[in-house]
GROMACS .gro file of C-alpha atoms in nm:
model
   77
    1UNK     CA    1   8.714  11.525  22.441
    2UNK     CA    2   8.757  11.842  22.235
    3UNK     CA    3   9.138  11.815  22.244
    4UNK     CA    4   9.118  11.452  22.131
    5UNK     CA    5   8.916  11.548  21.823
    6UNK     CA    6   9.165  11.823  21.734
    7UNK     CA    7   9.455  11.581  21.785
    8UNK     CA    8   9.295  11.313  21.564
    9UNK     CA    9   9.211  11.575  21.300
   10UNK     CA   10   9.569  11.702  21.303
   11UNK     CA   11   9.706  11.349  21.265
   12UNK     CA   12   9.471  11.274  20.975
   13UNK     CA   13   9.553  11.604  20.808
   14UNK     CA   14   9.929  11.548  20.850
   15UNK     CA   15   9.913  11.195  20.711
   16UNK     CA   16   9.710  11.310  20.409
   17UNK     CA   17   9.952  11.598  20.352
   18UNK     CA   18  10.253  11.365  20.361
   19UNK     CA   19  10.076  11.109  20.140
   20UNK     CA   20   9.986  11.374  19.884
   21UNK     CA   21  10.343  11.505  19.863
   22UNK     CA   22  10.488  11.156  19.822
   23UNK     CA   23  10.239  11.070  19.545
   24UNK     CA   24  10.319  11.401  19.375
   25UNK     CA   25  10.692  11.324  19.382
   26UNK     CA   26  10.637  10.974  19.240
   27UNK     CA   27  10.421  11.121  18.964
   28UNK     CA   28  10.691  11.375  18.878
   29UNK     CA   29  10.952  11.099  18.854
   30UNK     CA   30  10.724  10.894  18.628
   31UNK     CA   31  10.666  11.194  18.403
   32UNK     CA   32  11.041  11.243  18.370
   33UNK     CA   33  11.086  10.878  18.274
   34UNK     CA   34  10.803  10.905  18.022
   35UNK     CA   35  10.966  11.210  17.864
   36UNK     CA   36  11.297  11.026  17.831
   37UNK     CA   37  11.122  10.728  17.672
   38UNK     CA   38  10.930  10.954  17.433
   39UNK     CA   39  11.253  11.118  17.318
   40UNK     CA   40  11.421  10.781  17.267
   41UNK     CA   41  11.118  10.653  17.076
   42UNK     CA   42  11.112  10.960  16.851
   43UNK     CA   43  11.484  10.918  16.775
   44UNK     CA   44  11.440  10.551  16.689
   45UNK     CA   45  11.140  10.629  16.473
   46UNK     CA   46  11.342  10.891  16.282
   47UNK     CA   47  11.626  10.643  16.235
   48UNK     CA   48  11.382  10.379  16.114
   49UNK     CA   49  11.230  10.617  15.862
   50UNK     CA   50  11.576  10.709  15.729
   51UNK     CA   51  11.677  10.344  15.698
   52UNK     CA   52  11.351  10.263  15.525
   53UNK     CA   53  11.402  10.549  15.281
   54UNK     CA   54  11.756  10.431  15.208
   55UNK     CA   55  11.632  10.077  15.152
   56UNK     CA   56  11.362  10.187  14.909
   57UNK     CA   57  11.608  10.409  14.724
   58UNK     CA   58  11.879  10.144  14.695
   59UNK     CA   59  11.640   9.867  14.591
   60UNK     CA   60  11.452  10.071  14.335
   61UNK     CA   61  11.464   9.928  13.981
   62UNK     CA   62  11.636  10.237  13.841
   63UNK     CA   63  11.919  10.213  14.095
   64UNK     CA   64  11.965   9.841  14.023
   65UNK     CA   65  11.983   9.917  13.651
   66UNK     CA   66  12.248  10.183  13.716
   67UNK     CA   67  12.453   9.938  13.923
   68UNK     CA   68  12.432   9.675  13.649
   69UNK     CA   69  12.539   9.927  13.387
   70UNK     CA   70  12.826  10.050  13.603
   71UNK     CA   71  12.958   9.709  13.709
   72UNK     CA   72  12.860   9.502  13.411
   73UNK     CA   73  12.635   9.198  13.420
   74UNK     CA   74  12.910   8.946  13.507
   75UNK     CA   75  13.044   9.143  13.805
   76UNK     CA   76  12.695   9.223  13.931
   77UNK     CA   77  12.590   8.857  13.943
   0.00000   0.00000   0.00000
């Protein structure tokens, strides 16, 4: 009876130990994937901000006036 309890306790402990390590490994893999996605998102956000800045600069009224003056009204149209 006493050996049966120890055996069952050892089996439960072993299964919980294995389960914990497998969950820990899955969590580590998910964290790595999240880090990769965060880096990609930050890069795309930087690129978007640069493109937006370029767009605002190129479509500003002063830049359009400079282009018209440089090209002439007929060529600009």
